[in-house]
Amino acid sequence: MSQAHESLENLLHEERCFAPGIEFAASANAQPEIYERAERDPLAFWQAQARELTWEQPWSAVLEWDMPYAKWFVGGKLNASVNALDRHVGQGRGDRVAFYFEGEPGDTQTITYAQLLMEVKKAANALTEIGITAGDRVAIYMPMIPEAAIAMLACARIGAPHSVVFGGFSADALLSRIQDADAKLVITADGGFRKGAAFALKPAVDEALKGKHNVEKVLVVARTKQETAWSDRDIWWHEIVDRQPLEHVAQSFDSEHPLFILYTSGTTAKPKGIFHTTGGYLTQVAYTHKVVFDIKAESDVYWCTADVGWITGHSYIVYGPLINGTTQVMYEGTPDTPHKGRIFEIIAKYGVTILYTAPTLIRTWMKWGDEFPCAHDLTTLRLLGSVGEPINPEAWMWYREIIGGNRCPIVDTWWQTETGAIMISPLPGITATKPGSAMGVLPGISAQVVDDSAKPVGNGRGGFLILDKPWPSMLRGIWGEDDRYKQTYWSRFEGIYFAGDGAKLDEDGAIWLLGRVDDVMNVSGHRISTTEVESALVSHEAVAEAAVVGAADAMTGQGIVAFVILRGGIAHADGEALLVELRNHVAKQIGPIAKPRQILIVNELPKTRSGKIMRRLLKDVAEDRQVGDATTLADPNVMKLIAAGLQSAKDED
Ligand code: WTA
């Protein structure tokens, strides 16, 4: 954690603190007593949150905890899609806008709750006609268009767990996820719009399905209308969905019925299929969305800029906001298309009041310059959120001043695919916030910062972030990999969930996240494992061995730096051409987000006598630092050679 310790030094000097405005505090959804209420009786507290949902059958027990397996609201029955849609329409809110959709080329759609419900019902009928029944897994590989949310809700409606695969992943990555979940159906689109052009998605599905799988049908949304290869397996979305009956009576499912699987990177090459169930997950996403974002459904226009391919899109675009009857903006494209003010233009156009985005985008805006946000009216904004990686105090201050006009509280929200919902965050009407700190655990949640022997470190000290009590939206396991579930999360500290993050408590007990302490990188808020990229590199015929590290990067948080040893005796492209080939190879294996920022060809890697690669030393090189203690290296000269090689590569630049 050497890098973590350095940033710690800076944090110690942070003395700025911003209390909530009096007016905001007075009308905030969460009032100070909430902490005490949750503390007094956490299970009664969660039970009260669960009662906000619509259940067909009440639960008989709030929690059954058989470490490390939790069951929440046991015996209860409900339907996720009914909670997100039917109950709003049933209570006369059908005309409220659910989504203002903004396509990248400028096409728009306004979709009310009644319309969204109708589309979801038709899609659910279509899935049933195709032969999908409760328990079948459905892979969803889509651009950011309304049909992505409709597909997810239609799956949930019939009890078929969805596995959304981010549209930026490659055919290979898609296939491995289809295989792991044993999906029966893939829902995709011909393509989507990004950076001013149509990109294709369907060919990646076709490519993936050349592998071994049990996919019977592919449902294809016509988004770009580009030329698309077709087979007997393929069905156009509009051809089957449009002719379906408008009625669909949803069946309720057990509270612990699997709602979805979402793959995320771990410390090995194989992604983990994190799976979530229904009642507890929906309870916590709806509750956190309501209190953290202070949602006033009648008046707010909320915009979470995440993609549905990530957990943030699941919890804070699809499930949480719709359960709370929120009006949202959904945007298909990139923030700089057709110009760098696109996001701000959309905020002004729809009068967005709550914006939830990622530090990497905030830093990008800072780099582009204040003139872009300043050219648009952002005065409707009243609350700002951040997620995905630690937000630097400078970026936090810029977000507050330039985007929030010094008037909006900022909620820096810490959570994970595994936690399902926000765990650590200020509450906007209660917490006085410090720039760069996620502040404290939410009411109902229990977390600690501990040392190597699981002892709480106390204020002013750093350590490992752990969650020491079960929470409703916690993962229920890794799909099909029980031992890995226990090994990954519950073995570092016996019987305690270890999140993989380092954290520090300041003198006041506020929590500062310090990034991952394992072999997982965080690039623009996306988790990528070092091993995954190493395996991709080694699968190229020119590569004998590879070591990958995440190096601090001013824009993306971390950048991927790879050290590669080439195989002797085989012909391969030389110099720059080979590096391009290797980068493209990684993109093909995993997806463009995993492309190394830099690849260095080396003759040796620093290894301990037992053969373990010392990534810590490579990280020092990649971050331009004095190389740390190398005394345990089998060959102490290796680092000098690597550093010299790096220097000559730089000289050539
Ligand atoms: C990191 C995203 C600091 C952290 C919701 C975590 C954060 C990983 C924050 C989970 C934050 C997320 N401050 N770090 N506010 N939010 N992280 O699964 O390292 O894509 O373990 O979930 O992102 O990433 P995931």
CSV table of C-alpha atoms in Angstrom, one decimal, residues 118-425:
chain,number,residue,atom,x,y,z
A,118,MET,CA,-46.7,-1.8,-21.6
A,119,GLU,CA,-43.4,-2.4,-23.4
A,120,VAL,CA,-42.2,-4.6,-20.5
A,121,LYS,CA,-45.4,-6.7,-20.6
A,122,LYS,CA,-45.1,-7.2,-24.3
A,123,ALA,CA,-41.4,-8.2,-24.0
A,124,ALA,CA,-42.3,-10.6,-21.2
A,125,ASN,CA,-44.9,-12.2,-23.4
A,126,ALA,CA,-42.4,-12.4,-26.2
A,127,LEU,CA,-39.8,-14.1,-23.9
A,128,THR,CA,-42.5,-16.6,-22.9
A,129,GLU,CA,-43.3,-17.3,-26.5
A,130,ILE,CA,-39.6,-18.0,-27.2
A,131,GLY,CA,-39.7,-20.5,-24.4
A,132,ILE,CA,-38.0,-18.7,-21.5
A,133,THR,CA,-39.3,-19.7,-18.1
A,134,ALA,CA,-38.5,-18.8,-14.5
A,135,GLY,CA,-34.9,-19.7,-13.7
A,136,ASP,CA,-33.6,-19.7,-17.3
A,137,ARG,CA,-30.6,-17.3,-17.7
A,138,VAL,CA,-30.8,-14.6,-20.4
A,139,ALA,CA,-27.7,-12.7,-21.6
A,140,ILE,CA,-28.2,-9.1,-22.5
A,141,TYR,CA,-25.6,-7.4,-24.7
A,142,MET,CA,-26.9,-3.9,-25.6
A,143,PRO,CA,-26.1,-0.3,-26.1
A,144,MET,CA,-27.6,2.3,-23.7
A,145,ILE,CA,-31.1,2.4,-25.2
A,146,PRO,CA,-34.5,2.0,-23.5
A,147,GLU,CA,-34.8,-1.6,-24.7
A,148,ALA,CA,-31.9,-2.5,-22.4
A,149,ALA,CA,-33.9,-1.6,-19.4
A,150,ILE,CA,-37.1,-3.1,-20.9
A,151,ALA,CA,-35.2,-6.4,-21.5
A,152,MET,CA,-34.0,-6.5,-17.9
A,153,LEU,CA,-37.4,-5.8,-16.5
A,154,ALA,CA,-39.1,-8.3,-18.8
A,155,CYS,CA,-36.6,-11.0,-17.6
A,156,ALA,CA,-37.3,-10.0,-14.0
A,157,ARG,CA,-41.0,-10.1,-14.6
A,158,ILE,CA,-40.9,-13.8,-15.6
A,159,GLY,CA,-38.3,-14.8,-13.1
A,160,ALA,CA,-35.5,-15.3,-15.6
A,161,PRO,CA,-32.2,-14.1,-14.1
A,162,HIS,CA,-30.5,-11.7,-16.5
A,163,SER,CA,-26.8,-11.5,-17.1
A,164,VAL,CA,-26.0,-8.1,-18.7
A,165,VAL,CA,-22.7,-8.1,-20.5
A,166,PHE,CA,-21.3,-4.6,-21.1
A,167,GLY,CA,-21.5,-3.7,-24.8
A,168,GLY,CA,-17.8,-2.8,-24.9
A,169,PHE,CA,-16.7,-6.4,-24.1
A,170,SER,CA,-15.4,-8.5,-26.9
A,171,ALA,CA,-16.9,-11.7,-28.5
A,172,ASP,CA,-14.6,-13.8,-26.4
A,173,ALA,CA,-15.6,-12.2,-23.2
A,174,LEU,CA,-19.3,-12.5,-24.1
A,175,LEU,CA,-18.9,-16.2,-24.9
A,176,SER,CA,-17.2,-17.0,-21.6
A,177,ARG,CA,-20.0,-15.2,-19.7
A,178,ILE,CA,-22.7,-17.0,-21.8
A,179,GLN,CA,-21.1,-20.3,-21.1
A,180,ASP,CA,-20.6,-19.7,-17.4
A,181,ALA,CA,-24.2,-18.7,-16.8
A,182,ASP,CA,-25.4,-21.3,-19.4
A,183,ALA,CA,-27.7,-18.7,-21.0
A,184,LYS,CA,-30.5,-19.9,-23.2
A,185,LEU,CA,-31.2,-16.6,-24.9
A,186,VAL,CA,-29.2,-13.6,-25.9
A,187,ILE,CA,-30.8,-10.2,-26.3
A,188,THR,CA,-28.8,-7.7,-28.3
A,189,ALA,CA,-29.1,-5.0,-30.9
A,190,ASP,CA,-27.7,-4.5,-34.5
A,191,GLY,CA,-25.5,-1.8,-33.0
A,192,GLY,CA,-25.5,1.5,-31.2
A,193,PHE,CA,-24.2,5.0,-31.7
A,194,ARG,CA,-20.9,6.1,-30.1
A,195,LYS,CA,-18.5,8.9,-30.9
A,196,GLY,CA,-20.5,10.0,-33.9
A,197,ALA,CA,-20.8,6.7,-35.7
A,198,ALA,CA,-22.7,3.5,-35.6
A,199,PHE,CA,-20.9,0.6,-34.0
A,200,ALA,CA,-22.0,-3.0,-34.5
A,201,LEU,CA,-22.9,-5.4,-31.7
A,202,LYS,CA,-24.6,-8.3,-33.5
A,203,PRO,CA,-21.4,-9.5,-35.2
A,204,ALA,CA,-19.8,-10.0,-31.8
A,205,VAL,CA,-22.7,-12.2,-30.8
A,206,ASP,CA,-22.4,-14.2,-34.0
A,207,GLU,CA,-18.7,-14.6,-33.4
A,208,ALA,CA,-19.3,-15.6,-29.7
A,209,LEU,CA,-21.9,-18.2,-30.7
A,210,LYS,CA,-19.4,-20.0,-32.9
A,211,GLY,CA,-18.2,-21.4,-29.5
A,212,LYS,CA,-19.9,-24.1,-27.4
A,213,HIS,CA,-23.1,-23.0,-25.8
A,214,ASN,CA,-26.8,-23.7,-25.2
A,215,VAL,CA,-28.2,-20.5,-26.6
A,216,GLU,CA,-31.4,-21.3,-28.6
A,217,LYS,CA,-32.4,-17.8,-29.9
A,218,VAL,CA,-31.0,-14.3,-30.3
A,219,LEU,CA,-33.4,-11.4,-30.0
A,220,VAL,CA,-32.1,-8.4,-31.9
A,221,VAL,CA,-33.3,-4.8,-31.4
A,222,ALA,CA,-33.0,-2.7,-34.6
A,223,ARG,CA,-31.2,0.4,-33.4
A,224,THR,CA,-28.8,1.5,-36.1
A,225,LYS,CA,-30.5,-0.3,-39.0
A,226,GLN,CA,-27.1,-1.3,-40.3
A,227,GLU,CA,-26.6,-4.4,-42.5
A,228,THR,CA,-26.7,-7.5,-40.2
A,229,ALA,CA,-26.0,-11.1,-41.0
A,230,TRP,CA,-29.0,-13.3,-40.2
A,231,SER,CA,-29.6,-16.9,-39.2
A,232,ASP,CA,-32.5,-19.1,-38.2
A,233,ARG,CA,-31.6,-18.5,-34.6
A,234,ASP,CA,-32.2,-14.7,-34.9
A,235,ILE,CA,-35.4,-12.9,-34.2
A,236,TRP,CA,-36.0,-9.2,-34.7
A,237,TRP,CA,-37.2,-7.7,-31.4
A,238,HIS,CA,-39.9,-5.6,-33.2
A,239,GLU,CA,-41.2,-8.5,-35.1
A,240,ILE,CA,-42.0,-10.6,-32.0
A,241,VAL,CA,-42.5,-8.0,-29.3
A,242,ASP,CA,-44.8,-5.6,-31.2
A,243,ARG,CA,-47.5,-8.2,-31.9
A,244,GLN,CA,-47.7,-9.5,-28.3
A,245,PRO,CA,-50.8,-9.0,-26.1
A,246,LEU,CA,-50.7,-5.9,-24.0
A,247,GLU,CA,-51.6,-7.7,-20.9
A,248,HIS,CA,-49.3,-9.8,-18.8
A,249,VAL,CA,-50.1,-10.8,-15.2
A,250,ALA,CA,-46.9,-11.1,-13.3
A,251,GLN,CA,-46.3,-14.0,-11.0
A,252,SER,CA,-44.5,-13.4,-7.7
A,253,PHE,CA,-41.3,-15.0,-6.8
A,254,ASP,CA,-39.6,-16.0,-3.7
A,255,SER,CA,-37.6,-13.2,-2.0
A,256,GLU,CA,-34.5,-15.3,-2.5
A,257,HIS,CA,-35.2,-16.0,-6.2
A,258,PRO,CA,-32.1,-15.0,-8.3
A,259,LEU,CA,-32.7,-11.7,-10.0
A,260,PHE,CA,-29.5,-11.4,-11.9
A,261,ILE,CA,-25.9,-12.4,-12.4
A,262,LEU,CA,-23.3,-9.7,-13.2
A,263,TYR,CA,-19.7,-10.6,-14.0
A,264,THR,CA,-16.9,-8.7,-12.4
A,265,SER,CA,-13.1,-9.0,-12.3
A,266,GLY,CA,-11.4,-10.7,-9.5
A,267,THR,CA,-7.8,-11.6,-8.8
A,268,THR,CA,-7.8,-14.5,-11.2
A,269,ALA,CA,-8.3,-14.4,-15.0
A,270,LYS,CA,-11.8,-15.8,-14.8
A,271,PRO,CA,-14.5,-13.2,-14.0
A,272,LYS,CA,-16.8,-13.9,-11.1
A,273,GLY,CA,-20.5,-14.3,-11.7
A,274,ILE,CA,-21.8,-12.2,-8.8
A,275,PHE,CA,-25.4,-13.1,-8.2
A,276,HIS,CA,-28.1,-11.2,-6.5
A,277,THR,CA,-31.6,-12.2,-5.4
A,278,THR,CA,-34.8,-10.3,-5.2
A,279,GLY,CA,-36.3,-9.0,-2.0
A,280,GLY,CA,-33.2,-7.9,-0.1
A,281,TYR,CA,-31.6,-6.4,-3.2
A,282,LEU,CA,-34.7,-4.4,-4.1
A,283,THR,CA,-35.2,-3.2,-0.6
A,284,GLN,CA,-31.7,-1.8,-0.2
A,285,VAL,CA,-31.4,-0.2,-3.7
A,286,ALA,CA,-34.7,1.5,-3.2
A,287,TYR,CA,-33.9,2.7,0.3
A,288,THR,CA,-30.4,4.0,-0.6
A,289,HIS,CA,-31.6,5.6,-3.7
A,290,LYS,CA,-34.2,7.5,-1.7
A,291,VAL,CA,-32.0,8.7,1.2
A,292,VAL,CA,-28.7,9.2,-0.5
A,293,PHE,CA,-30.1,11.0,-3.5
A,294,ASP,CA,-32.9,12.6,-1.5
A,295,ILE,CA,-35.3,11.7,-4.4
A,296,LYS,CA,-38.5,13.7,-4.6
A,297,ALA,CA,-40.2,11.7,-7.3
A,298,GLU,CA,-42.8,14.4,-8.2
A,299,SER,CA,-40.2,17.0,-9.0
A,300,ASP,CA,-36.7,15.6,-9.5
A,301,VAL,CA,-35.1,14.8,-12.8
A,302,TYR,CA,-32.4,12.3,-12.0
A,303,TRP,CA,-29.5,11.3,-14.2
A,304,CYS,CA,-27.0,8.5,-13.6
A,305,THR,CA,-24.5,8.5,-16.4
A,306,ALA,CA,-23.5,4.8,-15.9
A,307,ASP,CA,-24.0,2.1,-18.5
A,308,VAL,CA,-26.5,-0.7,-17.7
A,309,GLY,CA,-23.7,-3.1,-18.2
A,310,TRP,CA,-22.3,-2.2,-14.8
A,311,ILE,CA,-23.8,-2.6,-11.3
A,312,THR,CA,-24.4,1.1,-11.1
A,313,GLY,CA,-26.7,0.9,-14.1
A,314,HIS,CA,-28.6,-2.1,-12.5
A,315,SER,CA,-29.1,-0.5,-9.1
A,316,TYR,CA,-29.3,3.2,-9.8
A,317,ILE,CA,-30.8,3.3,-13.3
A,318,VAL,CA,-33.1,0.3,-13.5
A,319,TYR,CA,-34.2,-1.0,-10.1
A,320,GLY,CA,-33.7,1.7,-7.4
A,321,PRO,CA,-35.0,4.8,-9.4
A,322,LEU,CA,-37.9,3.0,-11.0
A,323,ILE,CA,-39.1,1.5,-7.7
A,324,ASN,CA,-39.0,5.1,-6.4
A,325,GLY,CA,-41.1,6.3,-9.3
A,326,THR,CA,-38.2,8.6,-10.5
A,327,THR,CA,-38.1,10.5,-13.7
A,328,GLN,CA,-34.7,9.9,-15.4
A,329,VAL,CA,-32.5,10.9,-18.3
A,330,MET,CA,-30.9,8.1,-20.2
A,331,TYR,CA,-28.1,9.0,-22.7
A,332,GLU,CA,-26.7,6.6,-25.3
A,333,GLY,CA,-23.4,8.2,-26.3
A,334,THR,CA,-20.1,9.7,-25.2
A,335,PRO,CA,-19.7,13.0,-23.4
A,336,ASP,CA,-17.8,14.6,-26.2
A,337,THR,CA,-20.1,13.9,-29.1
A,338,PRO,CA,-20.8,16.0,-31.0
A,339,HIS,CA,-19.1,18.5,-28.6
A,340,LYS,CA,-17.6,18.6,-25.1
A,341,GLY,CA,-20.6,20.3,-23.6
A,342,ARG,CA,-23.0,17.5,-24.5
A,343,ILE,CA,-23.7,16.4,-20.9
A,344,PHE,CA,-24.2,20.0,-19.8
A,345,GLU,CA,-26.5,20.7,-22.7
A,346,ILE,CA,-28.6,17.7,-21.7
A,347,ILE,CA,-28.7,18.8,-18.1
A,348,ALA,CA,-30.0,22.2,-19.2
A,349,LYS,CA,-32.5,20.7,-21.7
A,350,TYR,CA,-34.3,18.4,-19.2
A,351,GLY,CA,-33.7,20.5,-16.1
A,352,VAL,CA,-31.7,17.7,-14.4
A,353,THR,CA,-31.8,18.1,-10.6
A,354,ILE,CA,-29.6,15.2,-9.5
A,355,LEU,CA,-26.5,14.0,-11.3
A,356,TYR,CA,-24.6,10.8,-10.4
A,357,THR,CA,-21.4,10.2,-12.3
A,358,ALA,CA,-17.8,9.0,-12.0
A,359,PRO,CA,-14.6,10.8,-10.9
A,360,THR,CA,-12.9,9.9,-14.2
A,361,LEU,CA,-15.5,11.9,-16.1
A,362,ILE,CA,-15.2,14.8,-13.6
A,363,ARG,CA,-11.4,14.9,-14.2
A,364,THR,CA,-12.0,14.8,-17.9
A,365,TRP,CA,-14.3,17.8,-17.7
A,366,MET,CA,-11.7,19.6,-15.6
A,367,LYS,CA,-9.1,19.0,-18.3
A,368,TRP,CA,-11.5,20.1,-21.1
A,369,GLY,CA,-12.0,23.4,-19.3
A,370,ASP,CA,-14.7,25.4,-17.4
A,371,GLU,CA,-16.0,27.0,-20.6
A,372,PHE,CA,-18.1,23.9,-21.5
A,373,PRO,CA,-20.1,23.7,-18.3
A,374,CYS,CA,-20.2,27.4,-18.0
A,375,ALA,CA,-21.9,27.8,-21.4
A,376,HIS,CA,-25.0,26.0,-20.0
A,377,ASP,CA,-27.6,26.7,-17.4
A,378,LEU,CA,-26.9,24.2,-14.6
A,379,THR,CA,-28.9,25.9,-11.9
A,380,THR,CA,-31.6,23.2,-11.8
A,381,LEU,CA,-29.0,20.9,-10.2
A,382,ARG,CA,-29.5,20.4,-6.4
A,383,LEU,CA,-27.4,17.3,-5.6
A,384,LEU,CA,-24.3,15.6,-7.1
A,385,GLY,CA,-23.1,12.1,-6.7
A,386,SER,CA,-19.8,10.3,-7.4
A,387,VAL,CA,-19.0,6.6,-7.6
A,388,GLY,CA,-16.5,4.1,-8.9
A,389,GLU,CA,-13.2,5.1,-7.5
A,390,PRO,CA,-11.8,7.5,-4.9
A,391,ILE,CA,-12.5,11.1,-5.9
A,392,ASN,CA,-9.5,13.4,-5.4
A,393,PRO,CA,-10.2,16.5,-3.3
A,394,GLU,CA,-9.3,18.8,-6.2
A,395,ALA,CA,-11.9,17.0,-8.5
A,396,TRP,CA,-14.4,17.1,-5.6
A,397,MET,CA,-13.9,20.9,-5.2
A,398,TRP,CA,-14.2,21.5,-9.0
A,399,TYR,CA,-17.4,19.4,-9.1
A,400,ARG,CA,-18.8,21.4,-6.2
A,401,GLU,CA,-17.9,24.8,-7.6
A,402,ILE,CA,-18.3,24.5,-11.3
A,403,ILE,CA,-21.0,21.9,-11.7
A,404,GLY,CA,-22.8,22.4,-8.4
A,405,GLY,CA,-22.5,26.2,-8.2
A,406,ASN,CA,-21.3,25.9,-4.6
A,407,ARG,CA,-24.9,25.0,-3.7
A,408,CYS,CA,-25.3,21.3,-4.2
A,409,PRO,CA,-24.3,18.7,-1.6
A,410,ILE,CA,-22.0,16.0,-3.0
A,411,VAL,CA,-22.5,12.4,-2.1
A,412,ASP,CA,-19.4,10.3,-2.6
A,413,THR,CA,-20.8,6.8,-2.6
A,414,TRP,CA,-18.7,3.7,-1.9
A,415,TRP,CA,-20.0,0.2,-2.9
A,416,GLN,CA,-19.3,-2.7,-5.1
A,417,THR,CA,-21.0,-5.2,-7.6
A,418,GLU,CA,-20.9,-7.5,-4.6
A,419,THR,CA,-22.6,-5.2,-2.2
A,420,GLY,CA,-25.4,-4.5,-4.7
A,421,ALA,CA,-26.2,-1.1,-3.2
A,422,ILE,CA,-24.5,1.9,-1.6
A,423,MET,CA,-22.8,1.1,1.8
A,424,ILE,CA,-20.8,4.2,2.6
A,425,SER,CA,-21.9,7.7,1.8
